[in-house]
Short mmCIF file of C-alpha atoms in Angstrom, two decimals:
data_model
loop_
_atom_site.label_atom_id
_atom_site.label_comp_id
_atom_site.label_asym_id
_atom_site.label_seq_id
_atom_site.Cartn_x
_atom_site.Cartn_y
_atom_site.Cartn_z
CA UNK A 1319 -165.67 173.98 193.23
CA UNK A 1320 -166.03 173.44 196.96
CA UNK A 1321 -163.17 174.84 199.02
CA UNK A 1322 -161.88 175.15 202.56
CA UNK A 1323 -160.34 178.51 203.46
CA UNK A 1324 -157.28 178.33 205.73
CA UNK A 1325 -156.59 181.70 207.31
CA UNK A 1326 -152.84 182.07 207.85
CA UNK A 1327 -151.73 183.70 211.10
CA UNK A 1328 -148.06 183.02 210.35
CA UNK A 1329 -147.59 179.43 211.53
CA UNK A 1330 -144.75 177.37 210.07
CA UNK A 1331 -147.21 174.49 209.63
CA UNK A 1332 -149.94 176.37 207.76
CA UNK A 1333 -148.83 174.80 204.48
CA UNK A 1334 -149.01 171.41 206.13
CA UNK A 1335 -152.67 172.02 207.03
CA UNK A 1336 -153.28 172.77 203.37
CA UNK A 1337 -151.54 169.61 202.22
CA UNK A 1338 -153.54 167.51 204.66
CA UNK A 1339 -156.81 168.99 203.38
CA UNK A 1340 -155.78 168.35 199.78
CA UNK A 1341 -154.98 164.74 200.72
CA UNK A 1342 -158.67 164.47 201.54
CA UNK A 1343 -159.44 165.24 197.87
CA UNK A 1344 -160.71 168.66 198.88
CA UNK A 1345 -159.57 171.94 197.40
CA UNK A 1346 -158.35 174.59 199.83
CA UNK A 1347 -156.83 178.04 199.68
CA UNK A 1348 -154.34 179.45 202.17
CA UNK A 1349 -155.06 183.14 202.59
CA UNK A 1350 -153.68 185.91 204.85
CA UNK A 1351 -155.64 186.20 208.09
CA UNK A 1352 -157.18 189.51 206.95
CA UNK A 1353 -158.20 188.44 203.44
CA UNK A 1354 -161.22 186.22 204.03
CA UNK A 1355 -163.28 186.04 200.80
CA UNK A 1356 -166.66 187.23 202.03
CA UNK A 1357 -168.68 186.59 198.89
CA UNK A 1358 -167.30 183.26 197.68
CA UNK A 1359 -170.22 180.78 197.52
CA UNK A 1360 -167.84 177.81 197.14
CA UNK A 1361 -166.41 178.11 200.67
CA UNK A 1362 -167.71 175.28 202.88
CA UNK A 1363 -165.54 175.74 205.98
CA UNK A 1364 -162.82 177.79 207.64
CA UNK A 1365 -159.64 176.73 209.48
CA UNK A 1366 -157.69 179.22 211.61
CA UNK A 1367 -153.97 178.39 211.72
CA UNK A 1368 -151.38 178.69 214.45
CA UNK A 1369 -149.17 181.74 214.87
CA UNK A 1370 -145.81 182.79 216.35
CA UNK A 1371 -147.67 185.44 218.35
CA UNK A 1372 -149.56 185.37 221.63
CA UNK A 1373 -153.11 186.71 221.53
CA UNK A 1374 -151.88 189.27 224.10
CA UNK A 1375 -149.11 190.67 221.87
CA UNK A 1376 -149.88 194.20 220.60
CA UNK A 1377 -148.87 193.12 217.09
CA UNK A 1378 -150.88 189.86 217.19
CA UNK A 1379 -152.92 189.22 214.05
CA UNK A 1380 -156.67 189.62 214.51
CA UNK A 1381 -159.59 188.81 212.28
CA UNK A 1382 -163.26 189.82 212.40
CA UNK A 1383 -164.89 186.52 213.38
CA UNK A 1384 -168.35 187.76 212.42
CA UNK A 1385 -167.39 187.21 208.76
CA UNK A 1386 -167.70 183.45 209.17
CA UNK A 1387 -168.41 182.30 212.74
CA UNK A 1388 -171.97 180.96 212.74
CA UNK A 1389 -172.18 181.18 208.95
CA UNK A 1390 -169.66 178.38 208.24
CA UNK A 1391 -168.16 175.52 210.24
CA UNK A 1392 -164.94 176.77 211.88
CA UNK A 1393 -161.92 174.90 213.28
CA UNK A 1394 -159.30 176.83 215.26
CA UNK A 1395 -155.86 175.24 215.63
CA UNK A 1396 -153.45 176.33 218.43
CA UNK A 1397 -153.37 180.15 218.09
CA UNK A 1398 -156.63 179.84 216.15
CA UNK A 1399 -158.20 178.12 219.17
CA UNK A 1400 -156.77 180.70 221.56
CA UNK A 1401 -157.96 183.58 219.40
CA UNK A 1402 -161.48 182.13 219.28
CA UNK A 1403 -161.53 181.73 223.06
CA UNK A 1404 -159.99 185.14 223.77
CA UNK A 1405 -162.33 186.96 221.37
CA UNK A 1406 -165.54 185.17 222.37
CA UNK A 1407 -165.15 185.66 226.11
CA UNK A 1408 -162.83 182.92 227.36
CA UNK A 1409 -159.47 183.38 229.06
CA UNK A 1410 -156.00 182.81 227.62
CA UNK A 1411 -153.07 183.12 230.02
CA UNK A 1412 -149.29 182.95 229.93
CA UNK A 1413 -147.77 179.78 231.33
CA UNK A 1414 -144.49 179.42 233.19
CA UNK A 1415 -143.16 177.09 230.51
CA UNK A 1416 -144.07 176.26 226.92
CA UNK A 1417 -146.24 173.21 226.36
CA UNK A 1418 -144.30 171.55 223.59
CA UNK A 1419 -144.12 168.00 222.29
CA UNK A 1420 -146.08 164.80 222.63
CA UNK A 1421 -149.14 164.55 224.86
CA UNK A 1422 -152.08 162.17 225.07
CA UNK A 1423 -155.81 162.85 225.12
CA UNK A 1424 -156.71 161.24 228.44
CA UNK A 1425 -160.33 162.19 227.96
CA UNK A 1426 -161.98 162.63 224.57
CA UNK A 1427 -165.65 162.85 223.60
CA UNK A 1428 -165.82 160.31 220.78
CA UNK A 1429 -169.52 161.10 220.39
CA UNK A 1430 -168.58 164.57 219.13
CA UNK A 1431 -168.33 164.60 215.31
CA UNK A 1432 -164.80 166.05 215.44
CA UNK A 1433 -163.50 163.01 217.34
CA UNK A 1434 -165.40 160.26 215.55
CA UNK A 1435 -163.24 157.14 215.36
CA UNK A 1436 -160.68 158.33 217.92
CA UNK A 1437 -158.96 155.80 220.15
CA UNK A 1438 -158.41 156.12 223.89
CA UNK A 1439 -155.23 157.96 224.90
CA UNK A 1440 -154.62 159.17 221.33
CA UNK A 1441 -151.29 161.00 220.93
CA UNK A 1442 -151.28 164.70 219.97
CA UNK A 1443 -148.57 167.32 219.47
CA UNK A 1444 -148.55 170.52 221.53
CA UNK A 1445 -146.61 173.69 220.67
CA UNK A 1446 -147.73 176.81 222.52
CA UNK A 1447 -146.64 179.25 225.19
CA UNK A 1448 -150.11 180.39 226.28
CA UNK A 1449 -152.92 178.13 227.45
CA UNK A 1450 -156.69 178.47 227.48
CA UNK A 1451 -157.66 178.52 231.14
CA UNK A 1452 -161.36 179.27 230.58
CA UNK A 1453 -163.52 178.65 227.52
CA UNK A 1454 -166.25 181.05 226.39
CA UNK A 1455 -169.84 180.73 227.60
CA UNK A 1456 -171.78 178.13 225.64
CA UNK A 1457 -168.66 176.13 224.74
CA UNK A 1458 -168.02 172.60 225.99
CA UNK A 1459 -164.74 170.75 226.61
CA UNK A 1460 -164.44 167.65 224.39
CA UNK A 1461 -160.77 166.71 224.91
CA UNK A 1462 -158.18 167.02 227.70
CA UNK A 1463 -154.59 165.94 228.29
CA UNK A 1464 -152.83 165.50 231.62
CA UNK A 1465 -151.64 169.12 231.64
CA UNK A 1466 -154.17 170.84 229.36
CA UNK A 1467 -157.79 170.69 230.48
CA UNK A 1468 -159.13 172.65 227.49
CA UNK A 1469 -157.18 170.79 224.80
CA UNK A 1470 -160.29 170.64 222.59
CA UNK A 1471 -163.68 172.33 222.85
CA UNK A 1472 -166.67 173.25 220.74
CA UNK A 1473 -169.77 175.37 220.67
CA UNK A 1474 -172.97 173.89 219.21
CA UNK A 1475 -174.50 176.23 216.65
CA UNK A 1476 -177.54 177.06 218.74
CA UNK A 1477 -175.39 178.30 221.64
CA UNK A 1478 -173.25 180.69 219.61
CA UNK A 1479 -173.63 184.32 220.66
CA UNK A 1480 -175.77 186.35 218.28
CA UNK A 1481 -176.96 183.24 216.44
CA UNK A 1482 -180.41 184.16 215.18
CA UNK A 1483 -180.89 181.55 212.48
CA UNK A 1484 -181.56 177.84 212.40
CA UNK A 1485 -178.80 177.60 209.78
CA UNK A 1486 -175.98 178.58 212.15
CA UNK A 1487 -172.86 176.38 212.07
CA UNK A 1488 -170.86 175.10 215.02
CA UNK A 1489 -167.32 176.05 216.06
CA UNK A 1490 -164.50 173.69 217.10
CA UNK A 1491 -161.07 174.45 218.57
CA UNK A 1492 -158.00 172.38 219.47
CA UNK A 1493 -154.84 173.56 221.23
CA UNK A 1494 -152.76 170.83 219.56
CA UNK A 1495 -151.66 170.50 215.93
CA UNK A 1496 -153.65 167.82 214.02
CA UNK A 1497 -151.71 168.53 210.83
CA UNK A 1498 -148.33 167.24 212.07
CA UNK A 1499 -147.11 163.67 211.87
CA UNK A 1500 -146.82 163.24 215.64
CA UNK A 1501 -150.56 163.72 216.14
CA UNK A 1502 -151.32 160.12 215.28
CA UNK A 1503 -155.02 160.58 214.45
CA UNK A 1504 -154.68 164.11 213.12
CA UNK A 1505 -155.71 163.10 209.62
CA UNK A 1506 -158.84 161.47 211.06
CA UNK A 1507 -159.70 164.70 212.89
CA UNK A 1508 -159.27 166.78 209.74
CA UNK A 1509 -161.31 164.27 207.75
CA UNK A 1510 -164.08 164.49 210.33
CA UNK A 1511 -164.09 168.28 210.00
CA UNK A 1512 -163.63 168.64 206.25
CA UNK A 1513 -165.74 165.73 205.00
CA UNK A 1514 -168.32 165.01 207.68
CA UNK A 1515 -168.83 168.44 209.22
CA UNK A 1516 -168.21 170.75 206.23
CA UNK A 1517 -169.68 168.30 203.71
CA UNK A 1518 -166.86 168.05 201.20
CA UNK A 1519 -167.80 165.91 198.21
CA UNK A 1520 -164.07 165.06 197.80
CA UNK A 1521 -164.03 165.98 194.11
CA UNK A 1522 -160.49 167.40 194.02
CA UNK A 1523 -158.21 164.82 192.36
CA UNK A 1524 -155.39 164.59 189.85
CA UNK A 1525 -157.84 163.43 187.18
CA UNK A 1526 -160.29 166.26 187.83
CA UNK A 1527 -157.41 168.77 187.89
CA UNK A 1528 -156.11 167.58 184.51
CA UNK A 1529 -159.56 167.72 182.89
CA UNK A 1530 -160.48 171.14 184.28
CA UNK A 1531 -157.03 172.69 183.70
CA UNK A 1532 -156.75 171.49 180.10
CA UNK A 1533 -160.19 172.98 179.41
CA UNK A 1534 -159.21 176.26 181.12
CA UNK A 1535 -155.91 176.45 179.21
CA UNK A 1536 -157.69 175.94 175.89
CA UNK A 1537 -160.10 178.76 176.73
CA UNK A 1538 -157.36 181.03 178.09
CA UNK A 1539 -154.78 180.53 175.34
CA UNK A 1540 -156.88 179.79 172.26
CA UNK A 1541 -154.54 179.64 169.26
CA UNK A 1542 -151.85 181.78 170.91
CA UNK A 1543 -148.25 180.61 170.95
CA UNK A 1544 -146.70 179.92 174.36
CA UNK A 1545 -143.05 179.75 175.48
CA UNK A 1546 -142.02 177.64 178.47
CA UNK A 1547 -138.60 177.54 180.13
CA UNK A 1548 -137.73 173.96 181.09
CA UNK A 1549 -135.33 173.02 183.88
CA UNK A 1550 -135.54 169.24 183.77
CA UNK A 1551 -137.35 169.26 187.12
CA UNK A 1552 -140.75 167.79 187.82
CA UNK A 1553 -142.64 171.12 188.03
CA UNK A 1554 -141.67 172.54 184.64
CA UNK A 1555 -141.90 169.08 183.04
CA UNK A 1556 -145.46 168.49 184.25
CA UNK A 1557 -146.43 172.03 183.23
CA UNK A 1558 -145.05 171.34 179.74
CA UNK A 1559 -146.95 168.06 179.31
CA UNK A 1560 -150.16 169.66 180.59
CA UNK A 1561 -149.81 172.58 178.16
CA UNK A 1562 -148.90 170.23 175.34
CA UNK A 1563 -152.14 168.35 175.93
CA UNK A 1564 -154.07 171.63 175.76
CA UNK A 1565 -152.41 173.48 172.85
CA UNK A 1566 -150.05 170.98 171.18
CA UNK A 1567 -147.60 172.48 168.71
CA UNK A 1568 -148.41 176.03 169.85
CA UNK A 1569 -146.13 175.35 172.82
CA UNK A 1570 -142.39 175.90 172.39
CA UNK A 1571 -140.10 174.83 175.24
CA UNK A 1572 -136.59 176.19 175.81
CA UNK A 1573 -134.04 174.23 177.83
CA UNK A 1574 -130.86 176.15 178.65
CA UNK A 1575 -127.70 174.24 179.58
CA UNK A 1576 -125.55 176.47 181.79
CA UNK A 1577 -122.85 173.80 182.01
CA UNK A 1578 -123.54 172.94 185.63
CA UNK A 1579 -126.16 170.25 185.22
CA UNK A 1580 -125.54 166.70 186.39
CA UNK A 1581 -123.43 164.37 184.26
CA UNK A 1582 -125.00 163.80 180.80
CA UNK A 1583 -128.20 165.44 182.06
CA UNK A 1584 -128.69 167.80 179.14
CA UNK A 1585 -128.82 164.97 176.60
CA UNK A 1586 -130.89 162.69 178.84
CA UNK A 1587 -133.49 165.35 179.56
CA UNK A 1588 -133.71 166.41 175.92
CA UNK A 1589 -134.29 162.76 174.94
CA UNK A 1590 -137.01 162.45 177.59
CA UNK A 1591 -138.78 165.57 176.37
CA UNK A 1592 -138.72 164.44 172.75
CA UNK A 1593 -140.17 161.09 173.79
CA UNK A 1594 -143.02 163.00 175.43
CA UNK A 1595 -143.74 164.70 172.11
CA UNK A 1596 -142.67 168.16 173.27
CA UNK A 1597 -141.33 170.79 170.93
CA UNK A 1598 -138.05 171.62 172.70
CA UNK A 1599 -135.19 173.93 171.77
CA UNK A 1600 -131.96 173.02 173.58
CA UNK A 1601 -129.38 175.78 174.06
CA UNK A 1602 -125.81 175.01 175.14
CA UNK A 1603 -124.67 178.26 176.77
CA UNK A 1604 -122.09 176.74 179.10
CA UNK A 1605 -119.19 178.73 177.65
CA UNK A 1606 -120.89 182.04 178.50
CA UNK A 1607 -121.73 180.96 182.05
CA UNK A 1608 -118.23 179.66 182.80
CA UNK A 1609 -116.70 182.85 181.45
CA UNK A 1610 -118.93 185.12 183.55
CA UNK A 1611 -118.41 183.02 186.70
CA UNK A 1612 -114.61 182.97 186.44
CA UNK A 1613 -113.03 183.86 189.79
CA UNK A 1614 -116.36 184.41 191.59
CA UNK A 1615 -116.52 182.75 195.01
CA UNK A 1616 -119.41 184.49 196.80
CA UNK A 1617 -122.50 182.21 196.72
CA UNK A 1618 -125.03 185.02 196.28
CA UNK A 1619 -122.97 186.56 193.50
CA UNK A 1620 -122.84 183.20 191.72
CA UNK A 1621 -126.63 182.97 191.89
CA UNK A 1622 -127.07 186.50 190.56
CA UNK A 1623 -124.73 185.92 187.63
CA UNK A 1624 -126.38 182.64 186.70
CA UNK A 1625 -129.84 184.19 187.02
CA UNK A 1626 -128.85 187.16 184.88
CA UNK A 1627 -127.20 185.02 182.22
CA UNK A 1628 -130.13 182.62 182.13
CA UNK A 1629 -132.55 185.49 181.46
CA UNK A 1630 -130.28 186.86 178.72
CA UNK A 1631 -129.92 183.48 176.99
CA UNK A 1632 -133.58 182.61 177.38
CA UNK A 1633 -134.74 186.01 176.12
CA UNK A 1634 -132.46 185.86 173.10
CA UNK A 1635 -133.95 182.51 172.13
CA UNK A 1636 -137.52 183.53 172.97
CA UNK A 1637 -137.31 186.64 170.76
CA UNK A 1638 -136.85 184.38 167.75
CA UNK A 1639 -140.43 183.21 168.31
CA UNK A 1640 -141.91 186.49 167.18
CA UNK A 1641 -145.58 185.53 167.47
CA UNK A 1642 -145.43 184.30 171.09
CA UNK A 1643 -147.92 185.96 173.44
CA UNK A 1644 -147.49 183.96 176.66
CA UNK A 1645 -144.69 182.80 178.95
CA UNK A 1646 -145.52 179.68 180.94
CA UNK A 1647 -143.82 178.81 184.22
CA UNK A 1648 -143.83 175.82 186.54
CA UNK A 1649 -144.76 177.93 189.57
CA UNK A 1650 -146.43 175.81 192.26
CA UNK A 1651 -148.53 176.82 195.26
CA UNK A 1652 -145.74 176.83 197.90
CA UNK A 1653 -143.74 179.20 195.67
CA UNK A 1654 -146.52 181.75 195.87
CA UNK A 1655 -147.20 181.23 199.58
CA UNK A 1656 -143.53 181.53 200.55
CA UNK A 1657 -142.70 184.51 198.36
CA UNK A 1658 -144.54 186.98 200.62
CA UNK A 1659 -145.44 186.32 204.22
CA UNK A 1660 -148.43 187.91 205.93
CA UNK A 1661 -146.40 190.92 207.08
CA UNK A 1662 -145.44 191.67 203.48
CA UNK A 1663 -141.75 190.87 203.94
CA UNK A 1664 -139.97 188.58 201.50
CA UNK A 1665 -139.16 185.24 203.13
CA UNK A 1666 -137.76 183.39 200.17
CA UNK A 1667 -137.15 184.36 196.58
CA UNK A 1668 -137.90 181.94 193.76
CA UNK A 1669 -136.48 181.85 190.26
CA UNK A 1670 -139.97 181.40 188.80
CA UNK A 1671 -141.92 183.93 190.88
CA UNK A 1672 -141.99 187.67 190.56
CA UNK A 1673 -143.18 188.66 187.12
CA UNK A 1674 -141.74 188.92 183.65
CA UNK A 1675 -138.94 190.94 182.07
CA UNK A 1676 -140.64 194.07 180.73
CA UNK A 1677 -139.00 193.80 177.34
CA UNK A 1678 -140.65 190.43 176.65
CA UNK A 1679 -144.18 191.90 176.49
CA UNK A 1680 -145.68 188.51 177.32
CA UNK A 1681 -148.57 187.44 179.53
CA UNK A 1682 -147.94 184.92 182.29
CA UNK A 1683 -149.43 181.42 182.35
CA UNK A 1684 -148.96 179.25 185.48
CA UNK A 1685 -150.95 176.00 185.10
CA UNK A 1686 -149.65 174.47 188.36
CA UNK A 1687 -150.07 177.51 190.59
CA UNK A 1688 -152.58 175.79 192.90
CA UNK A 1689 -150.66 172.53 193.41
CA UNK A 1690 -148.35 171.30 196.14
CA UNK A 1691 -145.30 169.25 195.09
CA UNK A 1692 -146.88 165.88 195.87
CA UNK A 1693 -149.95 166.89 193.84
CA UNK A 1694 -147.72 167.84 190.90
CA UNK A 1695 -146.33 164.30 190.95
CA UNK A 1696 -149.82 162.79 191.05
CA UNK A 1697 -150.80 164.94 188.06
CA UNK A 1698 -147.67 163.78 186.23
CA UNK A 1699 -148.68 160.15 186.76
CA UNK A 1700 -152.20 160.96 185.60
CA UNK A 1701 -150.67 162.40 182.42
CA UNK A 1702 -148.74 159.16 181.85
CA UNK A 1703 -145.27 160.64 182.33
CA UNK A 1704 -142.34 158.27 182.99
CA UNK A 1705 -141.69 157.61 186.67
CA UNK A 1706 -138.04 158.71 186.60
CA UNK A 1707 -139.16 162.22 185.58
CA UNK A 1708 -141.92 162.36 188.18
CA UNK A 1709 -139.74 161.19 191.08
CA UNK A 1710 -136.69 163.27 190.12
CA UNK A 1711 -135.19 164.95 193.17
CA UNK A 1712 -135.32 168.75 193.45
CA UNK A 1713 -132.23 170.33 191.92
CA UNK A 1714 -131.12 173.95 192.45
CA UNK A 1715 -131.60 176.35 189.55
CA UNK A 1716 -127.90 177.37 189.59
CA UNK A 1717 -127.07 173.66 189.45
CA UNK A 1718 -123.71 172.42 190.67
CA UNK A 1719 -122.45 175.99 190.98
CA UNK A 1720 -123.94 176.12 194.49
CA UNK A 1721 -122.58 172.67 195.29
CA UNK A 1722 -119.00 173.74 194.60
CA UNK A 1723 -117.54 175.77 197.44
CA UNK A 1724 -115.30 178.42 195.89
CA UNK A 1725 -114.87 179.53 192.30
CA UNK A 1726 -116.28 177.60 189.36
CA UNK A 1727 -114.16 175.99 186.65
CA UNK A 1728 -115.00 173.31 184.06
CA UNK A 1729 -112.55 170.94 185.80
CA UNK A 1730 -114.24 171.34 189.19
CA UNK A 1731 -117.62 170.76 187.57
CA UNK A 1732 -116.23 167.62 185.91
CA UNK A 1733 -114.98 166.30 189.27
CA UNK A 1734 -118.32 166.95 190.97
CA UNK A 1735 -120.34 165.54 188.07
CA UNK A 1736 -118.39 162.28 188.24
CA UNK A 1737 -118.72 161.99 192.03
CA UNK A 1738 -122.39 162.95 191.98
CA UNK A 1739 -123.12 160.47 189.19
CA UNK A 1740 -121.68 157.59 191.22
CA UNK A 1741 -123.70 158.66 194.27
CA UNK A 1742 -127.05 159.16 192.52
CA UNK A 1743 -126.66 156.02 190.42
CA UNK A 1744 -125.90 154.11 193.61
CA UNK A 1745 -129.05 155.45 195.29
CA UNK A 1746 -131.12 154.35 192.31
CA UNK A 1747 -129.60 150.86 192.22
CA UNK A 1748 -129.55 150.03 195.95
CA UNK A 1749 -132.75 148.24 196.98
CA UNK A 1750 -133.38 148.46 200.73
CA UNK A 1751 -134.77 145.66 202.88
CA UNK A 1752 -138.36 146.81 202.24
CA UNK A 1753 -137.91 146.52 198.46
CA UNK A 1754 -137.70 150.28 197.84
CA UNK A 1755 -134.70 151.99 196.26
CA UNK A 1756 -132.82 154.48 198.40
CA UNK A 1757 -133.40 157.13 195.73
CA UNK A 1758 -137.16 156.90 196.21
CA UNK A 1759 -136.84 156.95 200.01
CA UNK A 1760 -135.05 160.31 200.21
CA UNK A 1761 -136.41 163.72 199.28
CA UNK A 1762 -133.20 165.15 197.87
CA UNK A 1763 -129.60 164.01 197.49
CA UNK A 1764 -126.42 165.30 195.95
CA UNK A 1765 -122.67 165.64 196.27
CA UNK A 1766 -120.83 168.81 197.31
CA UNK A 1767 -117.24 169.58 196.26
CA UNK A 1768 -115.19 171.32 198.95
CA UNK A 1769 -112.90 172.87 196.40
CA UNK A 1770 -111.54 175.41 198.91
CA UNK A 1771 -110.24 172.55 201.05
CA UNK A 1772 -107.55 169.95 200.39
CA UNK A 1773 -106.91 166.88 202.52
CA UNK A 1774 -103.90 164.61 202.67
CA UNK A 1775 -104.25 161.00 201.57
CA UNK A 1776 -102.30 157.99 200.41
CA UNK A 1777 -102.96 156.18 197.13
CA UNK A 1778 -100.61 153.32 196.37
CA UNK A 1779 -97.20 154.45 197.59
CA UNK A 1780 -97.86 158.12 196.88
CA UNK A 1781 -99.04 160.93 199.09
CA UNK A 1782 -102.03 162.84 197.69
CA UNK A 1783 -103.34 166.31 198.46
CA UNK A 1784 -106.80 166.51 196.89
CA UNK A 1785 -110.36 167.64 197.53
CA UNK A 1786 -112.94 166.16 199.88
CA UNK A 1787 -116.48 165.48 198.66
CA UNK A 1788 -119.44 165.70 201.03
CA UNK A 1789 -122.55 163.62 200.35
CA UNK A 1790 -125.96 164.98 201.34
CA UNK A 1791 -129.32 163.15 201.53
CA UNK A 1792 -132.40 164.33 203.38
CA UNK A 1793 -135.91 163.13 204.09
CA UNK A 1794 -138.73 165.65 203.95
CA UNK A 1795 -142.30 166.21 202.78
CA UNK A 1796 -142.07 169.80 201.59
CA UNK A 1797 -138.45 171.00 202.16
CA UNK A 1798 -139.64 173.45 204.83
CA UNK A 1799 -137.93 171.13 207.33
CA UNK A 1800 -135.68 168.17 206.59
CA UNK A 1801 -133.79 165.46 208.44
CA UNK A 1802 -130.62 163.75 207.25
CA UNK A 1803 -131.30 160.35 205.73
CA UNK A 1804 -129.96 157.34 207.65
CA UNK A 1805 -128.40 155.52 204.70
CA UNK A 1806 -127.08 151.95 205.19
CA UNK A 1807 -123.41 151.69 206.14
CA UNK A 1808 -122.65 149.14 203.42
CA UNK A 1809 -124.07 151.51 200.80
CA UNK A 1810 -122.02 154.44 202.16
CA UNK A 1811 -118.84 152.33 202.18
CA UNK A 1812 -119.44 151.18 198.61
CA UNK A 1813 -120.12 154.68 197.26
CA UNK A 1814 -117.18 156.23 199.12
CA UNK A 1815 -114.81 153.59 197.81
CA UNK A 1816 -116.03 153.98 194.22
CA UNK A 1817 -115.78 157.79 194.27
CA UNK A 1818 -112.23 157.78 195.67
CA UNK A 1819 -111.08 155.07 193.25
CA UNK A 1820 -112.68 156.48 190.10
CA UNK A 1821 -112.82 160.27 190.45
CA UNK A 1822 -109.49 161.99 189.93
CA UNK A 1823 -109.12 164.95 192.27
CA UNK A 1824 -110.98 163.40 195.24
CA UNK A 1825 -109.34 161.47 198.08
CA UNK A 1826 -111.87 161.78 200.90
CA UNK A 1827 -115.67 161.36 201.22
CA UNK A 1828 -117.76 162.71 204.12
CA UNK A 1829 -121.50 162.49 204.92
CA UNK A 1830 -123.51 165.51 206.06
CA UNK A 1831 -125.67 164.67 209.10
CA UNK A 1832 -127.15 168.15 209.62
CA UNK A 1833 -130.90 168.70 209.75
CA UNK A 1834 -132.91 171.70 208.53
CA UNK A 1835 -133.10 173.80 210.63
CA UNK A 1836 -130.49 174.87 211.62
CA UNK A 1837 -128.70 173.88 208.39
CA UNK A 1838 -130.19 174.25 204.91
CA UNK A 1839 -130.47 171.43 202.39
CA UNK A 1840 -127.97 173.05 200.03
CA UNK A 1841 -124.56 174.23 201.25
CA UNK A 1842 -124.68 177.58 199.44
#
């Protein structure tokens, strides 16, 4: 299959480049800057990402451009553009201040294939501390802003140094970020590069993924029995339906209830899975989890206990399936990208990344390992899954345990479940002015119980001293960054009133208006 290689120099938006390429129905792989696949005949183009480094830093990441420059079409973005210029004979210099934020292309060569269809004064997004003050010999400027003369430039194939073949490919570079929302025609630029310049046939789609993956799973698994741990989330659910289509009854799913799911969620999810024709074993292990969590207040310790207990419960159930040879997981592409950065240091740990318990003696199967979250949802729709499963908000593996500040007790979980149920149900029922429910307009929402805090209140003629609940809702595309959702005041008033009136133990409701960064989506 055709693919674009995105070489990662450590930019926070590298994943976003990948998602934009996938939106063009083109497969891409994000690879460390020093891992270019030299002998892959399916590669049709290369994109060099941004980076936190300056090209002048001693530790700056460098790549041997001769591996692909001239052989494949190349697009350098921000640091990628600066690295191309610096390496090929141009000049990159420090500036007195960072060039950051919105800018406009005051001049742009719309005759150049990279800028086909661009409008005059098109807005772009800058984010760099160095600037390219001179481009290499043979290159031509094709876009400038008020403050950045060399905002975009290219080198026709025949003018590339050391080009000795009529099959040489051209090089393009932009100092702005076409992948971000604030570059208004960024998607057009990437389409021009990926489709028109690189020649993508745009064959990557949810339908093609389902067909090819089902065929691959049948070949990989044969008649072997597979175990899959379900969480109720979209990733594991789509993985289960995909595997079920490939191997049917040879798939056994295990859904562990640790007692900290949302209200009635265990039964609802089990019913959904049975309706999908999945073979699911439900395990109520809440008593064990509550016992082991008693008195624990440290968030990281809570996570470790829940993770340990989950593995113990899951393994005990899995061992009953004595002929199983595979463990399937709902690992998706961002899980694998985020788990190790290009310096080899762990950025973020994931509950479904990192191998298998040695005592299980199972092989690993990850049918979604190449998909971004939005692609997982498209595959779910292609598989005919119900919309409420596909659009389900992300939910932390430890469940409500990390949405209760302080120690965990069944009573605190009950309080939070009731408050959260009112909030989530309200989001599903409230239709905004554009006809969309609030639930579908936010990326993730949930209630947090501040069980370490009590606030004074008055109910009837009595003074109360009960817990506050904080509501959280964010908008995002990939959870790497998130902004707080601007929910309607009448909705907030209605939900607050209902929670305080109906949930015993709560007398105050707050709304979290923190963005990520600096805050995280979850409180613990």
